[in-house]
mmCIF file of C-alpha atoms (C1' of nucleotides) in Angstrom:
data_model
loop_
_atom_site.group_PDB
_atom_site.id
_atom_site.type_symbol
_atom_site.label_atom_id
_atom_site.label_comp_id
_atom_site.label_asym_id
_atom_site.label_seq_id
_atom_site.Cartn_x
_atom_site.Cartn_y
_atom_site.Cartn_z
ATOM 1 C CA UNK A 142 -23.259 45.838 53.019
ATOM 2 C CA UNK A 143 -19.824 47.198 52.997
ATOM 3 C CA UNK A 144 -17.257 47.552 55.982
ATOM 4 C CA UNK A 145 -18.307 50.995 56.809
ATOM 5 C CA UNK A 146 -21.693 50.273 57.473
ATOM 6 C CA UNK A 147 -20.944 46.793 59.432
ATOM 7 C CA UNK A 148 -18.747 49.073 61.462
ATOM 8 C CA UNK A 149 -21.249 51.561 62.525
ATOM 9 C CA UNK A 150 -23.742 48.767 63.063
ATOM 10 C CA UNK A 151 -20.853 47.720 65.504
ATOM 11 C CA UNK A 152 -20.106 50.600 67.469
ATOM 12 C CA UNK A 153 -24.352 51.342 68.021
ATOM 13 C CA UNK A 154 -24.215 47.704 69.315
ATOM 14 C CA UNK A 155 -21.296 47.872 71.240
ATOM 15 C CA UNK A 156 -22.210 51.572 72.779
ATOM 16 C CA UNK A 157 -25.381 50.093 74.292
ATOM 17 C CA UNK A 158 -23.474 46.767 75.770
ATOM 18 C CA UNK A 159 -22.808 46.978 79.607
ATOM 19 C CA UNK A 160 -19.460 49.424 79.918
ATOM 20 C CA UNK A 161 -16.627 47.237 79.949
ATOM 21 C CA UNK A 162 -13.550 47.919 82.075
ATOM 22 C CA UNK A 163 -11.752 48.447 79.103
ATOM 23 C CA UNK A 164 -8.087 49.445 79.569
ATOM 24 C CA UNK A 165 -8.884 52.402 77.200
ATOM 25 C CA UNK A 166 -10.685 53.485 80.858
ATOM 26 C CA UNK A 167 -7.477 53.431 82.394
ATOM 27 C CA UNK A 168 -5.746 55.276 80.230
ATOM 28 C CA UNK A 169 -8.818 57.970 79.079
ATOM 29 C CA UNK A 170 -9.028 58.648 83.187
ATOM 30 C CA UNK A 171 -6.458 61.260 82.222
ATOM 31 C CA UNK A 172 -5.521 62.494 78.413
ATOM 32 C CA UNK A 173 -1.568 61.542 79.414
ATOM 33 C CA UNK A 174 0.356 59.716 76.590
ATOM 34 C CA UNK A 175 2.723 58.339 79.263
ATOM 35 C CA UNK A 176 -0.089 56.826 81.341
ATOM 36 C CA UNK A 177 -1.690 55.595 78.157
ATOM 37 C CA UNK A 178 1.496 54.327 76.833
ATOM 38 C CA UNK A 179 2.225 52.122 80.468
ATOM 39 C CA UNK A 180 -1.542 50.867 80.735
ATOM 40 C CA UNK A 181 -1.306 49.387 77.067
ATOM 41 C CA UNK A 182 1.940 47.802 78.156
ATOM 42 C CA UNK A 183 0.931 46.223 80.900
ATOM 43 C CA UNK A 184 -2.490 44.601 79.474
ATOM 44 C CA UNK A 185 -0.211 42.733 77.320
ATOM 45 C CA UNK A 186 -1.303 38.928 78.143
ATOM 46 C CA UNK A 187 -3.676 40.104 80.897
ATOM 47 C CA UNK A 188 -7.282 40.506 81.716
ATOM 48 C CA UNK A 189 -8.984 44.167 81.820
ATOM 49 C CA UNK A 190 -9.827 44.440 85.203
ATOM 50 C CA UNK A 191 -6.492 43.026 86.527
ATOM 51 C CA UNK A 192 -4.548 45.257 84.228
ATOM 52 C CA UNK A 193 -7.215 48.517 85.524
ATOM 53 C CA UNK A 194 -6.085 47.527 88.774
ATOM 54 C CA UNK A 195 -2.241 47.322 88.543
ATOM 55 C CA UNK A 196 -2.607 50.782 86.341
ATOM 56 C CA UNK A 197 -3.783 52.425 89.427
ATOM 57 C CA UNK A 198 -1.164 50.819 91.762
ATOM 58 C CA UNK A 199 1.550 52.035 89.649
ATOM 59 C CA UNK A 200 -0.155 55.440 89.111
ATOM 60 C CA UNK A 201 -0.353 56.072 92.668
ATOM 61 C CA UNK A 202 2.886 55.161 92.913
ATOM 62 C CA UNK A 203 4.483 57.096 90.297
ATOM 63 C CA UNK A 204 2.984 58.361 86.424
ATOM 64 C CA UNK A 205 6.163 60.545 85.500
ATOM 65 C CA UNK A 206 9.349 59.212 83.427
ATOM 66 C CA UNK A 207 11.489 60.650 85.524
ATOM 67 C CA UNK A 208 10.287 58.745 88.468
ATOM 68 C CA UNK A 209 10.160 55.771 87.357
ATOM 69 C CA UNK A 210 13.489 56.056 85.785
ATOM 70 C CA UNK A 211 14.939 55.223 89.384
ATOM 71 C CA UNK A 212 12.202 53.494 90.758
ATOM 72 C CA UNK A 213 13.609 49.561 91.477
ATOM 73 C CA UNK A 214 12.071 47.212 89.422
ATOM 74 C CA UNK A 215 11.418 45.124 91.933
ATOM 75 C CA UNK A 216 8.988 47.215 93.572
ATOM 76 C CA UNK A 217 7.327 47.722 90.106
ATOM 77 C CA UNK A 218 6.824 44.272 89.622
ATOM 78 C CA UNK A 219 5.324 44.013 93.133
ATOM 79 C CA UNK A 220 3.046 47.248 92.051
ATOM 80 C CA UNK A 221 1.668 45.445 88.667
ATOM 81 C CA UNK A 222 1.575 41.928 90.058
ATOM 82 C CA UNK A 223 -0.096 39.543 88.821
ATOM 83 C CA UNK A 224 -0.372 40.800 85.360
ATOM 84 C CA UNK A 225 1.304 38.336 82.953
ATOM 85 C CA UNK A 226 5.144 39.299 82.180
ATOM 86 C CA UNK A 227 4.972 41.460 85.142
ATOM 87 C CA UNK A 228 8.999 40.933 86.013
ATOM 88 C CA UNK A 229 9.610 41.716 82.131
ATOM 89 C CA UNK A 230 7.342 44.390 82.084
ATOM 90 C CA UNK A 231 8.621 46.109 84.979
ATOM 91 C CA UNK A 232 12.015 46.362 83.701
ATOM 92 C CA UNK A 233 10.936 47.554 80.323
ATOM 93 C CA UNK A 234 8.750 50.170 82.248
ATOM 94 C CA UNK A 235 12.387 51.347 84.132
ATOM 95 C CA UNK A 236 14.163 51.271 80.642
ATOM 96 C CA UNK A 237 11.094 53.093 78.733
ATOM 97 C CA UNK A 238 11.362 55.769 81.326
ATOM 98 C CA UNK A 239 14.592 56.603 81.415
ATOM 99 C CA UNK A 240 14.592 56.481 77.624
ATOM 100 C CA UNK A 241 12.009 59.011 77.643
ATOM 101 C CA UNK A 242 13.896 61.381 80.311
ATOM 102 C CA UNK A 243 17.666 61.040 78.665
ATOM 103 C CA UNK A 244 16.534 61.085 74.697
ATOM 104 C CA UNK A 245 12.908 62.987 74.370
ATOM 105 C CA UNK A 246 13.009 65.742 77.239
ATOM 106 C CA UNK A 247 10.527 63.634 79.173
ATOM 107 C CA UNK A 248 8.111 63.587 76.983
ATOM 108 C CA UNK A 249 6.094 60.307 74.935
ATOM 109 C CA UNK A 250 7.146 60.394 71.200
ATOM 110 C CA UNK A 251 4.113 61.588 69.125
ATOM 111 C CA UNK A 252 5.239 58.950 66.134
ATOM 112 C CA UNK A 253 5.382 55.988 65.409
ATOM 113 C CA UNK A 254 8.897 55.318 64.424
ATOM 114 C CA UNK A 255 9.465 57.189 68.121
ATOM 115 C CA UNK A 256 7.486 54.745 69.782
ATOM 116 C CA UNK A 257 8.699 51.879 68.075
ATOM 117 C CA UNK A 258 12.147 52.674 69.088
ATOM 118 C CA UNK A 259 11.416 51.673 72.750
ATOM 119 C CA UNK A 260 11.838 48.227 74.072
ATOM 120 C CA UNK A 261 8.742 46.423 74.607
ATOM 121 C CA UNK A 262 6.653 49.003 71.987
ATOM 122 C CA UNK A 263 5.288 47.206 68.474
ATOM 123 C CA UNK A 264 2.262 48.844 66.062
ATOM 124 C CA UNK A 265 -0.541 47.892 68.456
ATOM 125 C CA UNK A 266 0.706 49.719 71.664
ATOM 126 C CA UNK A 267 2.375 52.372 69.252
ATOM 127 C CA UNK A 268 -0.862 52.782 67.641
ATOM 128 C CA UNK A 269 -2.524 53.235 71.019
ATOM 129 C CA UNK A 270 -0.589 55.640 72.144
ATOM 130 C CA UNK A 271 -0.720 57.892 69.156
ATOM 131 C CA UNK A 272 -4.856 57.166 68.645
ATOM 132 C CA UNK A 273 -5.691 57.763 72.677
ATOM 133 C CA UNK A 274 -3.097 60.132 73.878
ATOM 134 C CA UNK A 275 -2.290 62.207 71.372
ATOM 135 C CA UNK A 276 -5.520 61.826 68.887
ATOM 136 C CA UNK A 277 -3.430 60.877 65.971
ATOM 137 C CA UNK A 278 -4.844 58.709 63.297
ATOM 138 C CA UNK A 279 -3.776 55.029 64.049
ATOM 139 C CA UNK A 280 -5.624 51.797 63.931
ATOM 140 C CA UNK A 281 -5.221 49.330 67.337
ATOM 141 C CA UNK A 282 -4.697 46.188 65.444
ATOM 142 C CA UNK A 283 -4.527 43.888 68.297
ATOM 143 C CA UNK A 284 -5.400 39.632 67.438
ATOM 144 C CA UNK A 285 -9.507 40.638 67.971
ATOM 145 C CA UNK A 286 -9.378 43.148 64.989
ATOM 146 C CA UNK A 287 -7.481 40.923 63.013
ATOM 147 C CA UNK A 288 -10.059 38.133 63.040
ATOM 148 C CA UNK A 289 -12.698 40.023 62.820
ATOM 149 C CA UNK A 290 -11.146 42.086 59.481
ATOM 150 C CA UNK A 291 -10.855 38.690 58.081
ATOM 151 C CA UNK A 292 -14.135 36.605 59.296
ATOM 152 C CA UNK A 293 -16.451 39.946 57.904
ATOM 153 C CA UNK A 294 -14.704 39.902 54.457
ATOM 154 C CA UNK A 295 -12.980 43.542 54.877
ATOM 155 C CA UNK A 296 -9.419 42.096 54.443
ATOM 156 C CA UNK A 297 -7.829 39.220 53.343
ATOM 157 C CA UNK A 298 -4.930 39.254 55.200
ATOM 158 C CA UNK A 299 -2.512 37.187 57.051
ATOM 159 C CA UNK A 300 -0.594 39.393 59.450
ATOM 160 C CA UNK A 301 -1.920 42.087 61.665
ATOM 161 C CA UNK A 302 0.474 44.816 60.074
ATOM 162 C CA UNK A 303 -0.956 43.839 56.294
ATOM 163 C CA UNK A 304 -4.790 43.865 58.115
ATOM 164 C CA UNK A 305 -3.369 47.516 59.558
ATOM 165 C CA UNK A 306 -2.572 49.150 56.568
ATOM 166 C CA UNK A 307 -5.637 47.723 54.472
ATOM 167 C CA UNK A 308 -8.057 49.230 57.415
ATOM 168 C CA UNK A 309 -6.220 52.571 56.841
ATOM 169 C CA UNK A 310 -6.876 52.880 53.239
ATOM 170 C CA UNK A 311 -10.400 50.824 53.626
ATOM 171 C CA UNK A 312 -11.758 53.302 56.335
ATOM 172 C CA UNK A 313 -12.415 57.172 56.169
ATOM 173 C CA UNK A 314 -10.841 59.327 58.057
ATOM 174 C CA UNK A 315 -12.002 59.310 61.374
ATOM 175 C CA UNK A 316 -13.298 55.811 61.889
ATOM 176 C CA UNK A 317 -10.033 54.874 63.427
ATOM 177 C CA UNK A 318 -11.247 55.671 66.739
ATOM 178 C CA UNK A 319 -14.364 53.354 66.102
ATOM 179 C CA UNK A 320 -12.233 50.544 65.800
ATOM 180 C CA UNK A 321 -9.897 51.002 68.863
ATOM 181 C CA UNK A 322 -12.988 51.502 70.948
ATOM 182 C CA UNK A 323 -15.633 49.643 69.486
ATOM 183 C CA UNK A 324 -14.253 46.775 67.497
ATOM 184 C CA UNK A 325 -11.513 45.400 70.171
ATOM 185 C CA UNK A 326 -14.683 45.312 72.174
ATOM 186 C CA UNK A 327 -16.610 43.516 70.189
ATOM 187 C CA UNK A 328 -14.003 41.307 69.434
ATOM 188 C CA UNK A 329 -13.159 40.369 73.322
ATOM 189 C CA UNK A 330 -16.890 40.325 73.962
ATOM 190 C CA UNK A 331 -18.882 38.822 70.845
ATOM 191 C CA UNK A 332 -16.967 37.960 67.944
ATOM 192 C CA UNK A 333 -14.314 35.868 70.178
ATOM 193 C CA UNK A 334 -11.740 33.860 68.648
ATOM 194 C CA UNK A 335 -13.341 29.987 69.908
ATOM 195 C CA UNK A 336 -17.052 30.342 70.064
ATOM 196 C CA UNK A 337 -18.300 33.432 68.730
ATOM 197 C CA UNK A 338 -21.594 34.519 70.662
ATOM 198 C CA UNK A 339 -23.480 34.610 67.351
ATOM 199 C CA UNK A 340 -26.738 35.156 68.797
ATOM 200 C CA UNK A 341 -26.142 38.234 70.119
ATOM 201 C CA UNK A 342 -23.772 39.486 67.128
ATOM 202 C CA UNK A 343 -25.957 41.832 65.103
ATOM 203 C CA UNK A 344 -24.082 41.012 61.866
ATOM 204 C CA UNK A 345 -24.925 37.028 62.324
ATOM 205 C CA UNK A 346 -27.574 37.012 59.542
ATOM 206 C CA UNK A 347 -24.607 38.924 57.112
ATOM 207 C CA UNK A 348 -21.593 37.045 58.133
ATOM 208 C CA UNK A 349 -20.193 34.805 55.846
ATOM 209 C CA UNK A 350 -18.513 32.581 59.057
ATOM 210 C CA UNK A 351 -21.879 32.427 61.408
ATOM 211 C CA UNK A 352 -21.237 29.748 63.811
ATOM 212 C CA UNK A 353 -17.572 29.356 62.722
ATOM 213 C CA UNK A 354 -16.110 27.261 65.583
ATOM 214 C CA UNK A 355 -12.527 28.210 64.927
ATOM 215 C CA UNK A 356 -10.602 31.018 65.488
ATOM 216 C CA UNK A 357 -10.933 31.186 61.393
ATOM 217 C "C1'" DA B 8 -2.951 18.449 83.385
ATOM 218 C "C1'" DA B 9 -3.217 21.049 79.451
ATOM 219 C "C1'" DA B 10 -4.492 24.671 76.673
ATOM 220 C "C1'" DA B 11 -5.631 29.412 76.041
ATOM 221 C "C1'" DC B 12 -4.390 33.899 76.271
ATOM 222 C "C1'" DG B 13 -1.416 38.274 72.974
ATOM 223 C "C1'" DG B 14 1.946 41.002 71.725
ATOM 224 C "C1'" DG B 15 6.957 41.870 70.898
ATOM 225 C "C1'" DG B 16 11.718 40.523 69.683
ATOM 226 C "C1'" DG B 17 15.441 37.775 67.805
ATOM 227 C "C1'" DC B 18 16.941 35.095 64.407
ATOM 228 C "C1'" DG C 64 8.206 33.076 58.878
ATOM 229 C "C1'" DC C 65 9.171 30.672 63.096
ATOM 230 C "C1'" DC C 66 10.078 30.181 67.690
ATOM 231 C "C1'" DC C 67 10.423 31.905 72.231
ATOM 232 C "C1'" DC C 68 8.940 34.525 76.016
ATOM 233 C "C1'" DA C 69 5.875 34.389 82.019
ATOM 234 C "C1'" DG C 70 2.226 33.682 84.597
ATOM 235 C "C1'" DT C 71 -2.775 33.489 85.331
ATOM 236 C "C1'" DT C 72 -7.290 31.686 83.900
ATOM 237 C "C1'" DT C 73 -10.161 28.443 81.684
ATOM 238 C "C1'" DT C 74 -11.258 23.826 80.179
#
DNA sequence: AAAACGGGGGC
DNA sequence: GCCCCAGTTTT
C-alpha cells in the first residue's frame, strides 16, 4: 500500500469525522489571502477554537492592510487575546501590514519567496497562504504532517522542509490540498504525537508504528 | 509544579 | 543544528 492510497484512505476517514473548527474555517469563510495569511499567524501555539475566535475579533475589527497598518498594537493584542504570542503577534500583524501597503500595493504576495520576506512568515504559513488563498500548489508541513510522513514510511526525513519537498515530488499533482485539509487533521485528531488513538486510525492494521507511544 | 504545545528567527 | 521565544492547557 503506497502513500497515495494511505492518503485517500485518510481524507474518506477524516471527511466523515465530526467537522472540526479547523482554522482552515476561518480563513475559507472568505477566499481572502490577507485573512488567510493573519488566521494562520495567529494559530501559531494556539488551540482551533481560540484562534477561530480571535480571527473574528480582529476581522470585525479590521481585515485590510491598510488598516491595520495604523491600528495600535495594543488594541490588537487585546483583539487576539489569549492566543499564545499574542503581544508578538500583534506587532508582527502591524509590521506585516504596513509591509504589504508600502512594498506590494496592498496586496498578499502570491510566492513564496514574497511571503517569506515578512516577519513572522516561514514555509508552513507561506504554504498556507499560497494553497488556501490563492490555490497554488504548496504542502502545509506543520509538526502533525511531519510525524505522520515519517511514522507511515512515506519519508525518511528529519526536518519539516526535507519532509516538504519529498511530499512534493512523492504526491501527484493535486493531492496537496488533501494534505493541508485532511492530514493536519488527522494528525491533531488521531495520529497525535503522545498517544496515537490507534483504534480508531484506519491505517492501524498497516502501520509499521501501531501503538508507538512516542512522538517517534 | 511541570510539561506540552508549534512555528519562526538568530546565531 | 541549537537555542530562544509567551502564554495557555494538560498532566
Amino acid at each position: 500500500m503506497d502513500a497515495a492510497l494511505q492518503l485517500s484512505i485518510i481524507s474518506a476517514h477524516m471527511d466523515h469525522i465530526s467537522p472540526a473548527p479547523s482554522v482552515s474555517a476561518v480563513a475559507l469563510e472568505r477566499r481572502d489571502p490577507f485573512r488567510i495569511l493573519l488566521s494562520t499567524l495567529i494559530s501559531l501555539r494556539t488551540r482551533d477554537e481560540v484562534t477561530l475566535a480571535a480571527s473574528r475579533r480582529l476581522f470585525t475589527f479590521a481585515d485590510t492592510p491598510e488598516a491595520l497598518a495604523e491600528a495600535d498594537p495594543d488594541e490588537i493584542a487585546r483583539l487576539i487575546y489569549p492566543c499564545g504570542f499574542y503581544t508578538v503577534k500583534a506587532e508582527r500583524i502591524r509590521k506585516i501590514s504596513r509591509i504589504i501597503r508600502d512594498e506590494h500595493r496592498g496586496a498578499v504576495p502570491a510566492s513564496f519567496t514574497g511571503l517569506l520576506a515578512l516577519p513572522g512568515v516561514g514555509r508552513k504559513t507561506a504554504a498556507l497562504t499560497l494553497a488556501l488563498g490563492f490555490q497554488i500548489p504548496a504542502v502545509c508541513v506543520d509538526i502533525h504532517v511531519h510525524r505522520i510522513s515519517n511514522r507511515l514510511g512515506w519519508v525518511s526525513t528529519h526536518t519539516p522542509e526535507e519532509t516538504e519537498y519529498a511530499l512534493m515530488e512523492l504526491l501527484e499533482q493535486g493531492r496537496w490540498m488533501e494534505v493541508n485539509e485532511a492530514l493536519v487533521r488527522f494528525g491533531q485528531i488521531i495520529c497525535t504525537p503522545g498517544r496515537p488513538r490507534c483504534s480508531v486510525c484506519p491505517l492501524s492494521d498497516r502501520c509499521p508504528k501501531t501503538g508507538v507511544t512516542s512522538s517517534r
